[in-house]
Each structure stands twice: as C-alpha cells, then as structure tokens.
XYZ file of C-alpha atoms in Angstrom:
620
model
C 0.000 0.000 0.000
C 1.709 3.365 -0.697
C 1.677 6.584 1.464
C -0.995 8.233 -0.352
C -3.333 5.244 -0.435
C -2.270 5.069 3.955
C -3.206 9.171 3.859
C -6.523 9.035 2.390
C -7.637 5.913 4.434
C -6.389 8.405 7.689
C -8.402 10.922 6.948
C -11.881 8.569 6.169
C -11.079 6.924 9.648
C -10.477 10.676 11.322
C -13.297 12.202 9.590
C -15.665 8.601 11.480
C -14.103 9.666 14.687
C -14.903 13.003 14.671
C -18.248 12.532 13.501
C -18.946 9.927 16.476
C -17.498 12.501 19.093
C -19.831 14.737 17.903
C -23.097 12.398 18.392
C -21.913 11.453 21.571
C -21.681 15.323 22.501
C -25.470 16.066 21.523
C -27.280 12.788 23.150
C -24.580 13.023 26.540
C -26.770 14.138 29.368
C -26.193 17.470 30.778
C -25.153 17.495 34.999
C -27.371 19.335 37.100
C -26.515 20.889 40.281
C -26.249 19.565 43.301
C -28.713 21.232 46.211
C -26.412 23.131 48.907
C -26.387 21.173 52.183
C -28.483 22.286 55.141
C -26.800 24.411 58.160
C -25.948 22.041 60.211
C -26.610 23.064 63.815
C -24.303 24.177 66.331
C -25.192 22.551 69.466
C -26.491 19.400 68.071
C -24.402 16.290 67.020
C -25.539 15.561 63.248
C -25.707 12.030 62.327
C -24.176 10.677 59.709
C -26.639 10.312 56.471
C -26.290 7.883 53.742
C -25.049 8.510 50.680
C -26.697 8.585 47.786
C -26.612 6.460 44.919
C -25.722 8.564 41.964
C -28.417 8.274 39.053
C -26.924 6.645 35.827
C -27.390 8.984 32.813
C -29.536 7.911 29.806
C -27.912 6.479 26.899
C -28.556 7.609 23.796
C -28.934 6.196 20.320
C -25.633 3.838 19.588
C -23.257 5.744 17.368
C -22.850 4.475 13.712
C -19.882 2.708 13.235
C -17.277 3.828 10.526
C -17.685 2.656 7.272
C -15.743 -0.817 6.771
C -12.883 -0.253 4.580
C -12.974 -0.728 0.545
C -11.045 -3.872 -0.986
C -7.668 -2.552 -2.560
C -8.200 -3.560 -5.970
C -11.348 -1.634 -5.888
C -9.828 1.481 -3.945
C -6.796 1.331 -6.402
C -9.007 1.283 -9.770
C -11.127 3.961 -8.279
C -8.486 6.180 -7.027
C -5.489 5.421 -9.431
C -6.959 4.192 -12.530
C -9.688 6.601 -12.527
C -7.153 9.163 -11.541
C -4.843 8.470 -14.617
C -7.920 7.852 -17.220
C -8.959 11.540 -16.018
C -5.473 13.043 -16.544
C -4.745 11.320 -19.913
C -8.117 12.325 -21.446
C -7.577 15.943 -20.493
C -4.470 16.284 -22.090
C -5.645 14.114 -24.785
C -8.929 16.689 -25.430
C -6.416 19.570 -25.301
C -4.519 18.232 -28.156
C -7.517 17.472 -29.947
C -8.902 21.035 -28.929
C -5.356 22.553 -30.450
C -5.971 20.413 -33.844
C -9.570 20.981 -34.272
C -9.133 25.185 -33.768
C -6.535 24.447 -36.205
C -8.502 22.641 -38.781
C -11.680 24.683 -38.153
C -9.827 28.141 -37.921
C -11.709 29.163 -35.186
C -9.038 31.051 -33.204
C -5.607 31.897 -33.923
C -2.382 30.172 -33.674
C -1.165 32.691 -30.760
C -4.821 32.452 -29.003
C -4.866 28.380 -28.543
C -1.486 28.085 -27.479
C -1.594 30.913 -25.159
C -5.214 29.283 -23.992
C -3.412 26.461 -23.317
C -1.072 27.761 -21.350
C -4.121 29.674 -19.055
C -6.197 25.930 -19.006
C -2.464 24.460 -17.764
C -1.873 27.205 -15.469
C -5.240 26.709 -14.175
C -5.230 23.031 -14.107
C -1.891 23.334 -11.806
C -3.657 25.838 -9.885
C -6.308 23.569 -8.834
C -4.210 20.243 -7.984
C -2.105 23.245 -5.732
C -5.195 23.822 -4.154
C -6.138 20.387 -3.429
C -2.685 19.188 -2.729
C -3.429 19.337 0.898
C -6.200 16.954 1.433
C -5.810 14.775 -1.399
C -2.148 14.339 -1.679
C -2.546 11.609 -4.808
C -5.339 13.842 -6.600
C -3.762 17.070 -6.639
C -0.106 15.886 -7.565
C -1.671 14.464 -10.749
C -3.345 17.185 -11.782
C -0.308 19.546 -11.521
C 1.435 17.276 -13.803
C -1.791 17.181 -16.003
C -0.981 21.086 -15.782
C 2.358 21.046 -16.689
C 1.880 18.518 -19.337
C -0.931 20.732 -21.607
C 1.755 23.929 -20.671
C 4.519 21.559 -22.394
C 2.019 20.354 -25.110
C 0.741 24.676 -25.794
C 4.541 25.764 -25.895
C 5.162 22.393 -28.739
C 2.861 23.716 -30.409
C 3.555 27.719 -30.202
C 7.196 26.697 -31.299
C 6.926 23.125 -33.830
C 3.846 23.630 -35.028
C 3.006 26.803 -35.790
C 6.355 28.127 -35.323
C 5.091 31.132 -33.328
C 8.205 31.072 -31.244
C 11.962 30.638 -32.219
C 13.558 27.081 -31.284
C 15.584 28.683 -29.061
C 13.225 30.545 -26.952
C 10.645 27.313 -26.993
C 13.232 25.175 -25.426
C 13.710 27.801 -22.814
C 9.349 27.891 -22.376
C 10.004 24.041 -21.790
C 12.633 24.706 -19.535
C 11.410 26.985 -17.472
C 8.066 24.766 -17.057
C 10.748 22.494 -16.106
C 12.218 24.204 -13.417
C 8.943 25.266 -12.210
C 7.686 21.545 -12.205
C 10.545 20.307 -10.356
C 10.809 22.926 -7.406
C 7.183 21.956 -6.749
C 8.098 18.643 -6.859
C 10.768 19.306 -4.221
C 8.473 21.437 -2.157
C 5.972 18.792 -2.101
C 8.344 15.714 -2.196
C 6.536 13.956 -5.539
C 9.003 11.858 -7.255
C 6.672 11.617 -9.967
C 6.362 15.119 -10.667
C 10.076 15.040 -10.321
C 9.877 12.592 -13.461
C 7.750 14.727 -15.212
C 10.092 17.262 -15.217
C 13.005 15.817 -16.370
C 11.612 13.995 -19.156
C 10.112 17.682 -20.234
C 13.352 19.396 -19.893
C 15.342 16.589 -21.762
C 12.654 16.045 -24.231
C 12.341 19.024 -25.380
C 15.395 19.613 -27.558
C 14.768 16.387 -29.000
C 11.376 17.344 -30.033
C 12.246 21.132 -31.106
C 15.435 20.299 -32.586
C 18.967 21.895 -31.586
C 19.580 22.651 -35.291
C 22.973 21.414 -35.082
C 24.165 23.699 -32.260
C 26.030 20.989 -30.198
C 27.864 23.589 -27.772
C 24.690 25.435 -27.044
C 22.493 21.809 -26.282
C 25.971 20.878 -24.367
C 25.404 23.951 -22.079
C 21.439 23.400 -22.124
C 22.141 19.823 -20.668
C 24.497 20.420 -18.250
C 22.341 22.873 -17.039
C 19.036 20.931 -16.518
C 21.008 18.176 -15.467
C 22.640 19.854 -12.745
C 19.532 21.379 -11.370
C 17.593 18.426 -11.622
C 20.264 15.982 -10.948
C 20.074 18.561 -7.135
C 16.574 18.004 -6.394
C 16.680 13.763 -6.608
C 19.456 13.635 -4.774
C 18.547 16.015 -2.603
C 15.075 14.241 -2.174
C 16.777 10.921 -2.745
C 14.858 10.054 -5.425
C 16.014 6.884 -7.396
C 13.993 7.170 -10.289
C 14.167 10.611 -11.590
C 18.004 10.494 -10.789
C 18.262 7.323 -13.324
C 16.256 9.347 -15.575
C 18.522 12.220 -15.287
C 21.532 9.964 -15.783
C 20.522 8.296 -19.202
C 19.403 11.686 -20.629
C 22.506 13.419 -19.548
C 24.757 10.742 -21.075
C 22.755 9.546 -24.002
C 22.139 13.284 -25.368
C 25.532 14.452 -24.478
C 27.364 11.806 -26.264
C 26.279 12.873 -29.732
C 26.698 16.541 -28.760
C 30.390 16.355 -27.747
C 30.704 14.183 -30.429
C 30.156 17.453 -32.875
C 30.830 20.040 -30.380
C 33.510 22.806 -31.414
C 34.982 23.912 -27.775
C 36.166 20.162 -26.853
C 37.242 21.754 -23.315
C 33.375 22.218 -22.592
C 32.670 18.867 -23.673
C 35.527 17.611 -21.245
C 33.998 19.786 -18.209
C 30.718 17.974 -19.230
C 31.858 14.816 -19.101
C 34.134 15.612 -15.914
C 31.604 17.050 -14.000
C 28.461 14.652 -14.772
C 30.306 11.561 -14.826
C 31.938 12.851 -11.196
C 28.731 13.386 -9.797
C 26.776 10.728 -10.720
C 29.457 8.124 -9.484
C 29.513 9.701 -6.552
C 25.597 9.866 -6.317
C 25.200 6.404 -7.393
C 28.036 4.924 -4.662
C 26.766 6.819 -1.784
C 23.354 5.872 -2.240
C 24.227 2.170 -3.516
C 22.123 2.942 -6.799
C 23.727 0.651 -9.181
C 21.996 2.214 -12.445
C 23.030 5.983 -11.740
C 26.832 5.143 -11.425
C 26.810 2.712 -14.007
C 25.512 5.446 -15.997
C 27.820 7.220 -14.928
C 30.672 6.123 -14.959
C 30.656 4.041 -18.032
C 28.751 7.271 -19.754
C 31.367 9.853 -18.346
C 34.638 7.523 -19.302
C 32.866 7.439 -22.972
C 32.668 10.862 -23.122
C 36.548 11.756 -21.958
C 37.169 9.265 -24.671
C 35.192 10.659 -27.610
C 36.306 14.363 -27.272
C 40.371 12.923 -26.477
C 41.305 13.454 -29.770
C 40.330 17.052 -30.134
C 41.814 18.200 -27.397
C 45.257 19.845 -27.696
C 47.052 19.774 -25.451
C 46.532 16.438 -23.898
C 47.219 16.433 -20.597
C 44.139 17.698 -19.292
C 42.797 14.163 -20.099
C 44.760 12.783 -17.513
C 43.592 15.231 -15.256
C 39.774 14.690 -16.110
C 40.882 10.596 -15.171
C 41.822 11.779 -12.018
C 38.210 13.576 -11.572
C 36.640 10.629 -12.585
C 38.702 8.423 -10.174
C 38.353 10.377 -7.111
C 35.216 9.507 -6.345
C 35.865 5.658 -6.885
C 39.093 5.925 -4.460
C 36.845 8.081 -1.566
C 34.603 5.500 -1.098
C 37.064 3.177 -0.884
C 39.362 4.322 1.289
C 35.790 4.755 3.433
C 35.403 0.970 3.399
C 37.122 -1.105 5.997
C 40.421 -2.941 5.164
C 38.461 -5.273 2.765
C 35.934 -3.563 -0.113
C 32.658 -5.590 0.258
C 32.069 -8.444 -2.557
C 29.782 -6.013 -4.633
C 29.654 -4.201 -7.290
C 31.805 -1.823 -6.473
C 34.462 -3.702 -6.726
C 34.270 -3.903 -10.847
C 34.441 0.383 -10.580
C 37.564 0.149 -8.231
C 39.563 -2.694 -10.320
C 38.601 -1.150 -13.904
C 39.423 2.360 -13.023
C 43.076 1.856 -12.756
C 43.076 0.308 -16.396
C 41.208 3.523 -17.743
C 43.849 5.516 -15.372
C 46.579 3.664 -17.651
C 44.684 4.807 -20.551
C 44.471 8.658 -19.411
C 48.142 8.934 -18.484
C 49.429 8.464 -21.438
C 48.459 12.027 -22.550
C 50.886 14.020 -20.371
C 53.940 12.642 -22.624
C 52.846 10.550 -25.702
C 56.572 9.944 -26.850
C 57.696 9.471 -23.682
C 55.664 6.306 -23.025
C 55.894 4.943 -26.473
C 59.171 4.398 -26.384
C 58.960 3.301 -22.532
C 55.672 0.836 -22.642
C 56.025 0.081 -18.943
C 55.792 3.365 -17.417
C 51.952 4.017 -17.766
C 51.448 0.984 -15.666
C 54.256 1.985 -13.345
C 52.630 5.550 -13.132
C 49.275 3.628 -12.071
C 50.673 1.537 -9.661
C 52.913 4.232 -7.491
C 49.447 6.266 -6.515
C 48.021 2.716 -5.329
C 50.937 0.838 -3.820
C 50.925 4.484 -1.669
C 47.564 4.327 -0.567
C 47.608 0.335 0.141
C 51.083 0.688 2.102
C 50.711 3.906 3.886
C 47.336 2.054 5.875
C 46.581 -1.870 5.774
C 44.326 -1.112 2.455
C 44.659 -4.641 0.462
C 42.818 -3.862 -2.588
C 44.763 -0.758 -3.258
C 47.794 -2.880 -2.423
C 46.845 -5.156 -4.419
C 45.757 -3.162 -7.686
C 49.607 -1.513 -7.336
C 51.210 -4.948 -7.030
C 49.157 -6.169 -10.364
C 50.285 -3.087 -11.868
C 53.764 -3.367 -11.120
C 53.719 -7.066 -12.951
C 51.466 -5.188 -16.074
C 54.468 -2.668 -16.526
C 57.301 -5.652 -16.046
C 55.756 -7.493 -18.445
C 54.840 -4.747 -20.891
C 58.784 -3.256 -20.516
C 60.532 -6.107 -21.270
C 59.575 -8.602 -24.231
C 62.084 -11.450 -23.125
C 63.429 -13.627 -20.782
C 64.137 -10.217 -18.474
C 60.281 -10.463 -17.806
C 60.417 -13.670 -15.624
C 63.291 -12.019 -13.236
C 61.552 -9.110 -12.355
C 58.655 -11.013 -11.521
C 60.715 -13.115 -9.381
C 61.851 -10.371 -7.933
C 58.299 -8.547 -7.096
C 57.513 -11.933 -5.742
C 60.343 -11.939 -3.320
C 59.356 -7.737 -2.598
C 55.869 -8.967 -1.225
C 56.740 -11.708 0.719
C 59.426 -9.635 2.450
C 57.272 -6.493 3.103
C 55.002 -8.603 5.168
C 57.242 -9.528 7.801
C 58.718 -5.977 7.924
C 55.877 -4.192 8.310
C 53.449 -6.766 9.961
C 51.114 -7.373 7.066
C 50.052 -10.474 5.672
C 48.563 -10.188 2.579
C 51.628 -9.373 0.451
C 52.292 -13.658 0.234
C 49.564 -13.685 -1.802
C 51.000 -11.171 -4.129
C 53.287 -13.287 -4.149
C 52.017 -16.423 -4.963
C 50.356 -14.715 -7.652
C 53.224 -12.994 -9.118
C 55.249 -16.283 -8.851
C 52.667 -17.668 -10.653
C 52.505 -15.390 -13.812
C 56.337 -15.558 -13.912
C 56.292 -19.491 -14.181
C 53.606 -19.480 -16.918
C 55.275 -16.597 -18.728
C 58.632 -18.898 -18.339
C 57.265 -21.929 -20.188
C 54.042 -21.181 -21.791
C 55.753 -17.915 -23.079
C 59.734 -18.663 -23.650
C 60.206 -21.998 -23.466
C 58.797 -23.144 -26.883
C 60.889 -20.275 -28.409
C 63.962 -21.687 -26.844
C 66.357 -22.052 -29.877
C 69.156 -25.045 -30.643
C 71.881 -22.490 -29.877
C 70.693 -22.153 -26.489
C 72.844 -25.269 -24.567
C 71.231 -27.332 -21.688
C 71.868 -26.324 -18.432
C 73.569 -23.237 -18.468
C 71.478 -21.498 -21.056
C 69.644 -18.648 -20.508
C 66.779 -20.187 -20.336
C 68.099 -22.607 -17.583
C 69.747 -20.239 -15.620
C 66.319 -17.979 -15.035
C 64.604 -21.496 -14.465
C 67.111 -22.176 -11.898
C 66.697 -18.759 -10.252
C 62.834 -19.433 -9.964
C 63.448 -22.565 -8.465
C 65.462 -21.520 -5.858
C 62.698 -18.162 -5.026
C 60.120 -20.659 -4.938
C 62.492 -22.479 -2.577
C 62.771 -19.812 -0.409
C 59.469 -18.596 0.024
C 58.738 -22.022 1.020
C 61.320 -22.583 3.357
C 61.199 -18.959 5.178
C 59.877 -16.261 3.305
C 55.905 -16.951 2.562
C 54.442 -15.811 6.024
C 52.622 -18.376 7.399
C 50.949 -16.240 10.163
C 48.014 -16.202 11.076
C 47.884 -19.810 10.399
C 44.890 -20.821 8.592
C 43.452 -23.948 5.883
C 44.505 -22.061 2.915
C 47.608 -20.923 4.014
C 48.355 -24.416 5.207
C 47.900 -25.850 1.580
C 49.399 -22.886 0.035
C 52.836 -23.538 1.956
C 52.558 -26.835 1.019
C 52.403 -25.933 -2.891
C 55.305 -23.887 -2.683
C 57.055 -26.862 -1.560
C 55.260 -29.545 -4.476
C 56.040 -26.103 -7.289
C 59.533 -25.994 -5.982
C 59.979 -29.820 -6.235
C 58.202 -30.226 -9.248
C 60.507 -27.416 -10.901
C 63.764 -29.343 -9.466
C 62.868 -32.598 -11.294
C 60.970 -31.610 -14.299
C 63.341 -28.992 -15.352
C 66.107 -31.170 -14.778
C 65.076 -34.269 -16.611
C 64.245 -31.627 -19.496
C 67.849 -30.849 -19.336
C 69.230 -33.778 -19.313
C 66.804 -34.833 -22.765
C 68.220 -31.462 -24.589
C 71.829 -32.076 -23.192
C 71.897 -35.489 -25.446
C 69.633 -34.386 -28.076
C 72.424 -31.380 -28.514
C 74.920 -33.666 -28.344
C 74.461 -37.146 -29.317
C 74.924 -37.983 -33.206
C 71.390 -39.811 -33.958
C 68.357 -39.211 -32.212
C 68.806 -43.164 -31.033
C 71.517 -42.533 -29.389
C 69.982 -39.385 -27.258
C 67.092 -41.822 -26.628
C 68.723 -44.651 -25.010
C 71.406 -42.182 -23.038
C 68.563 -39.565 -21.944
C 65.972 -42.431 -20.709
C 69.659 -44.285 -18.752
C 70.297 -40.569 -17.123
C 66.603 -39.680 -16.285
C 66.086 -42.953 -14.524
C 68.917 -42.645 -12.765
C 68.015 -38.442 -11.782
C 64.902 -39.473 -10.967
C 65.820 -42.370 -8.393
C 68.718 -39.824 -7.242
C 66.235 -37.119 -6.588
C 63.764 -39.334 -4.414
C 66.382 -40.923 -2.366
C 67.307 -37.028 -1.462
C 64.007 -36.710 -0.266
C 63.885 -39.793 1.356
C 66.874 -38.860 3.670
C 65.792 -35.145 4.084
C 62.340 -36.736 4.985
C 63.886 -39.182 7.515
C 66.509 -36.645 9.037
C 63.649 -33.958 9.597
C 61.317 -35.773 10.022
C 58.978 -33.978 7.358
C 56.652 -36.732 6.541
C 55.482 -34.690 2.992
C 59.073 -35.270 2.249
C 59.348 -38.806 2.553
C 55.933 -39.599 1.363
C 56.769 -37.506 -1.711
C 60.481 -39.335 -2.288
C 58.621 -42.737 -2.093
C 56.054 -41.286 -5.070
C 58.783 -40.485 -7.244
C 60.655 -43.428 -7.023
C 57.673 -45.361 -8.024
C 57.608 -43.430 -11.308
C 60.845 -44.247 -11.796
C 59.792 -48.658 -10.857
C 57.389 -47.518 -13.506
C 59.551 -45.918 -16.020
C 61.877 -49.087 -16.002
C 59.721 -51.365 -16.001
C 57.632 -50.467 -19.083
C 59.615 -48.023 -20.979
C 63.695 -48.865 -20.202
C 63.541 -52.599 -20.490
C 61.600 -52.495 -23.475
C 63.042 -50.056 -25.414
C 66.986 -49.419 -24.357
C 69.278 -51.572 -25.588
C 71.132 -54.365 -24.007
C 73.887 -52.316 -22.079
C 71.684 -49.470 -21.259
C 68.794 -51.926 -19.720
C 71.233 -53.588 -17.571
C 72.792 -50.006 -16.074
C 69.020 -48.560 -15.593
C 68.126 -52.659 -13.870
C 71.379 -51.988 -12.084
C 70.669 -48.810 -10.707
C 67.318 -49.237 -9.617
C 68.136 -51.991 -6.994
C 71.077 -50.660 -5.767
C 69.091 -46.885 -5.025
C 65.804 -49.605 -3.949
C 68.646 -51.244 -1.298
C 69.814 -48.116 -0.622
C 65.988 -46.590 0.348
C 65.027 -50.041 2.366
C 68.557 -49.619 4.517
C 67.328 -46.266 5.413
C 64.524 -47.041 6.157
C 65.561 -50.143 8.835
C 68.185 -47.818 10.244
C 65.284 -45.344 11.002
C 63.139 -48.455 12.430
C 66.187 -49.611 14.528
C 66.875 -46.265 16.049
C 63.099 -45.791 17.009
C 62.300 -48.985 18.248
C 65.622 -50.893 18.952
C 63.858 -54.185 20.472
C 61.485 -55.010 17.776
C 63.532 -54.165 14.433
C-alpha cells in the first residue's frame, strides 16, 4: 500500500471519529446541580446520612460505526486508474482542442497556445489547491498542468512556429524548473519525473539545429539542477532518468561540439557526480551510468583536445570519487559491485596517463602501468588497504611485463615476488604472500608457456639462458617455502598454500632437470637413437637420485610430505623401467638402468631399517 493510499484511508477513519465525538456530545446528558447542604446546627451532634446512589445517565442512540474499509483492488481502480484515465483524457482533449481550432480556424495560432497555457496554469492551480487533502489527486493534476503547458509551448514553437527554437526550449525549460521545485516542495518523485523527461525532451522534439555547444550547455544545465533536487530528495527514479538523458544526449553533442574543453567539463563534471551519487546511495543504475557514460565521453572528445594532458587530469576527476569511497570501506571492499568500478578504473587511469607525454611512453611501454601503480601501492602501504595494495602490485607485474619482451620479464617477476613476501614480515602485514604467490605464478607461466617453446638449438642445456632464469625461480620458490611466505596467522589455505610452494619448488627441481638432461643429449648425441637410449639411462637414474634425497631429508627432519613424496617419485621411476627402459633401451643401457634401480631400492630399504632400529631398537 503506498503513502498516499495510507493518507486518504487516515483521513476517512479521522473524519468517522470526529463525527462519532460529535453524536456522543449532543445525546450526553447534561449534569445538574447539586442542592447546597443544610446548616448544620451548632449545638447538636448531626448524624451521619447515607449517601446517595448517583443516578446513571440515559444512553442515547448507539453511534454508527465507521464505514468498513474498501477492498484494494477496488480502492486502487477507483483512485489510481480513474485518476490516470482523467489526466490522460484531459491532455488528450487539449490536443484534440489545439488540432480541431486548427482545422476549423476558429481562433488563432497565438490564441490556442496561449489558452493552453491559461487551461495548464489553471489546471496546476487547482491540484495546488487540493494538494493538501488529497495528496494523490492534486499531484496528478499539476502534472496534467504542466503537461498541456509543455504540449501549448510544442505547439507555439513546432507547429506553428510562433516562437523561435531557441526561446521554446527555454518555455520548456522553465516549465521544467517550475515543475521540479514543486516537486521538491511537495516531495513527488513523480512530478520530479515529469520534469526531467520535459526538460530533456524538449530539444529532441524542437530540434537543436545542429548547435552541439549550445544543447551541451542546455544539458548540463538541466542536469545539474535536476540531478540537485533527486538527490537532494533521494529520489532513485528521476536520478536514473537524469543519468541516461545526460549521457545519451551528451554523447552525440560532444561528439560534434567545437569547444572540446566544454565537452571535457561535461563529461568531468556529470560523470563525477553521478558516481559519486550512485556509490553513496548504492544505486547501481546511476553510477553505471555514470561512470561508463562519463569515461565514454573523456574518450570521444580525447582526440580534439590539444594539449593532452588535461585528459589525464579529467581521469583523475573521474577516479576520485571511486578511491573516496574506498578508502571509506574497511580494510576489505565488500564483494559487490563496487568492486568492478575500483579494479577497472586503474586500467582507464593507464589509458588517461598516457596524454601528459605521448613519446615518452611509447618508447617506454612500462611506465603508464608503473605511473598507475605508485598512486596505489601508496595508498595500500601507507594504511593496511589490500585492494589498493593489491591493484599496485598487479600493476607493477602489467608494466614488467609490458617493458621487457624477453626472458628479463620472468626475473623481475621473481623479484616482485620476493618484494611482497618480504614487506610482510617488515611491516606486519600479511597479505603481500599472496601477491606473491600470484606474481610467482605469472612468472612461471610466462617462463614456459611464453619462452620456453621459443627456446632455440643455440641455447645449450643447463647453463642457457633459459636454464639459468629457471634455476633462479626454483630456488625463489624455494625460499618462500622454506622462510619467506608468512605463514601467520595460520589458517586452511595458508596451510595448503605452503605446502604448494614446496610440491612447485619440487616439481621445478625434477621436471626442469630431466628436461635438461633430454636437450643435453639431443644437442649432443649424433642420432636421435643414441639421445634416446642415453637420456631415458640418465633420467632414470636423476629421478631415483632425486627421491632418495628426499627420502633422507624426509627421515633426518622428520617432514613426513618429504618422505611420502620421495617414495612417489621413485615409483615413477619402478614404472619408467619397467615399461619403458627394459623395453626399449638396448642391451647395455637396460642392464645399467636394472642396475641402478636396486642398488638406489637397497639403498631406500637400509634407510629405512636404520630409522626403524633407532626408534624402536627391540622389535627391528
């Protein structure tokens, strides 16, 4: 039920009471007097008297109770839909009053449209007057006012051209304004509606004749003043209303506008506002509007700007009210959407800084993303902020990647990787590891899903330069998972997370090294037989070398991952010689990888009953 529907049924039920209070009033009996007492005598002793019973007044005829409420399909249809039939056929029989003068000649141009400017005036007048007591009733026919004012001054201008383009959009206007500070004195949203879609319509339906800088002005304007009252009134609708005109007209304006600076304050100032609208009331349509309408806008009058540095400043407008509502938030941005605002902007930051020295960051492709990621890294370090910290360390691995186009990209992610996890224990943070983690693992997919299969024949196994920045990310993934990955405060994830370091660091040991050992002999050897049957001897042999060193670090420490991890390997390597070495290396080459598969096996199982032994001496 809405608040007018809640009014009217107040007032029915007040106007019951008083009418009953009232009844009751005119049948209640009147008092009468009581007699004085007698003088009681002096000399005598009075006795007491008994009281007497007080005489009940007479009742009058029972009040009439109030009328039992309408059903609210019925009080909708007769107070809505009879409402809006009402409205929609008096502006429909003023148009039809406008064409028939027109086709009949029976008054002139100027007469009907100034007549229907009296009948709106008077119209308003009367919903004004009955605004008080039937809040619903008189709102619509104020708009039903404004509406045949709108329709007269259409007509004074379009139709019979009475009035220059110009000075009918400024009739529409004004009706506008008019519309809306009623609106805000009465707090109507949907007169507030009514008068934005007259104020935008209206150059749309009398034409701007081309005059982009002159609509550009008109809009900003309108949508200023109106773009005040709903969200000073907090009014959802109308402000959505304002947003889509503001953006939608403006785009093709600045499009052909010839003063590009006013078409960058336009797009500045509406796109800043209605972000900042849209955020602070959580109204998801007004600052997608606009912020996807003003970023459009900077973008489409860019190229006629000269010079171009006030782009970047207009991306700082834009992104200032992004940043003040989060650095608002608490440590963490809520999972909203908000979130897609805060982790686009610093892309469309990237885009915007490029205009205070084109040349410059051609030639150095890495520095707009550097540029972005200073301002953030900043913010997210100077307080525990993670997402700004975050956004700067994703920027910093944008501009490493984007400086460098070889092998020099996986080092410096290394090295951003080993900057995070270090920060946290010297500042008491903990959410640089997972900067880490993530920058270690772009570097290892740039390494091998980017480099590796353009590694060339002149590059030699082992100490290549591909090998040598594999090596290095070996040992940083080593040493995050031996010290420098922060493991407090201690939790599931960053329980499994230390223990990936550990498999990625393993995995990066044995995999790169059995690739090795392949190219070493394929580099080498004379026929590719040859590198078969030495490469599958050697990799056996690493791979039953590498699991016995886990084996012992597993039983010194006492790290059960270790051990479990040595026995897993050298079952791959049972499994490699079994079905791959003794059926396809040759005699002398079956009988090595036979030879040293028991003799690491023997080796493993002694270890083993030495560790049984020394825990439990009686029973091994």
């Amino acid at each position: 039920m809405s608040v007018e529907e809640r009014l009217d049924r107040l007032e029915q039920r007040l106007s019951a009471v008083e009418t009953l209070l009232r009844e009751l009033v005119a049948t209640a009996p009147r008092p009468v007097p009581a007699p004085p007492p007698p003088p009681r005598p002096v000399a005598e002793t009075s006795l007491p008297t008994p009281p007497v019973p007080p005489i009940p007044p007479r009742r009058g005829p029972a009040a009439p109770l109030p009328p039992s409420p309408r059903p609210a399909f019925e009080q909708w249809i007769g107070q809505r839909g009879l409402l809006a039939v009402g409205v929609f056929a008096l502006i429909l029989a003023a148009g039809y009053l406008l064409k028939l003068s027109f086709d009949r000649g029976w008054i002139s141009p100027a007469m009907r449209c100034a007549g229907g400017v009296v009948a709106g005036a008077g119209v308003g007048a009367l919903g004004w007057r009955l605004l008080g007591r039937y809040r619903t009733y008189g709102a619509a026919l104020i708009g039903c006012g404004a509406a045949i004012i709108y329709l007269a001054v259409w007509a004074a201008s379009r139709l019979y051209g009475l009035l220059p383009t110009t000075t009918g959009i400024a009739g529409l206007a004004l009706t506008s304004i008019s519309l809306a500070a009623i609106a805000y004195a009465v707090n109507v949203e949907a007169l507030g509606a009514v008068a934005v879609l007259g104020a935008f319509v209206a150059p749309v339906l009398l034409g701007h004749q081309g005059r982009a800088d002159l609509l550009l002005l008109y809009l900003g304007c309108m949508g200023a003043g109106l773009g005040w009252v709903a969200a000073a009134r907090r009014w959802r609708v109308t402000m959505a209303l304002v947003a889509i005109a503001v953006f939608s007209l403006g785009w093709g304006a600045a499009a052909l506008a010839t003063r590009p600076f006013g078409a960058l304050a336009y797009a500045v100032l509406g796109g800043a506002a209605g972000i900042a609208i849209g955020l602070r009331e959580r109204w998801w349509e007004t600052r997608l509007l606009a912020f996807w309408g003003g970023w459009a806008l900077l973008a489409t009058v860019a190229d006629k700007l000269e010079p171009r540095w006030p782009i970047f400043v207009a991306g700082l407008v834009l992104a200032a009210p992004v940043w003040r509502h989060a650095l608002r938030q608490p440590s963490f941005l809520p999972v909203r959407l908000e979130l897609l605002y805060f982790f686009v902007t610093p892309i469309l930051l990237g885009w915007a800084v490029r205009s205070l020295a084109p040349d410059l960051f051609a030639a150095e492709p890495g520095l707009p993303a550097l540029a972005v990621a200073v301002p953030y890294l900043a913010a997210g370090y100077a307080r525990h902020r993670p997402p700004f910290a975050l956004v700067g360390a994703a920027a910093l691995a944008v501009a490493a990647l984007r400086q460098w186009s070889g092998l020099e990209q996986v080092p410096a992610l290394l090295g951003l990787a080993l900057l995070w996890a270090a920060l946290d224990h010297r500042l008491g943070r903990s959410d640089g590891r997972w900067y880490a983690v993530l920058t270690l693992a772009v570097a290892l997919t740039v390494l091998y899903d980017g480099h590796a299969p353009r590694r060339d024949y002149h590059d030699p196994a082992f100490t290549g330069e591909w090998a040598l920045v594999l090596w290095l990310a070996a040992g940083v993934t080593l040493a995050l998972a031996a010290w420098l990955w922060k493991r407090e405060p201690p939790g599931e994830g960053v329980r499994l997370t230390h223990a990936g370091l550990w498999a990625v660091a393993g995995a990066l040991v044995l995999v790169g090294v059995t690739g090795e050992i392949q190219r070493f002999f394929r580099l080498r050897a004379a026929t590719a037989v040859t590198a078969g049957l030495a490469s599958g001897l050697t990799v056996s042999a690493w791979w039953l070398v590498f699991a016995a060193a886990l084996v012992v670090a597993g039983l010194r420490r006492d790290i059960r991952p270790a051990r479990l991890a040595g026995l897993g390997v050298a079952g791959l390597a049972v499994l490699k010689v079994l079905v791959f070495d003794l059926s396809s290396l040759d005699a002398l080459y079956r009988v090595g990888s036979v030879f040293i598969l028991g003799l690491v096996s023997l080796l493993l199982a002694y270890l083993y009953h030495r560790e049984a032994r020394r825990s439990h001496p009686r029973t091994s």
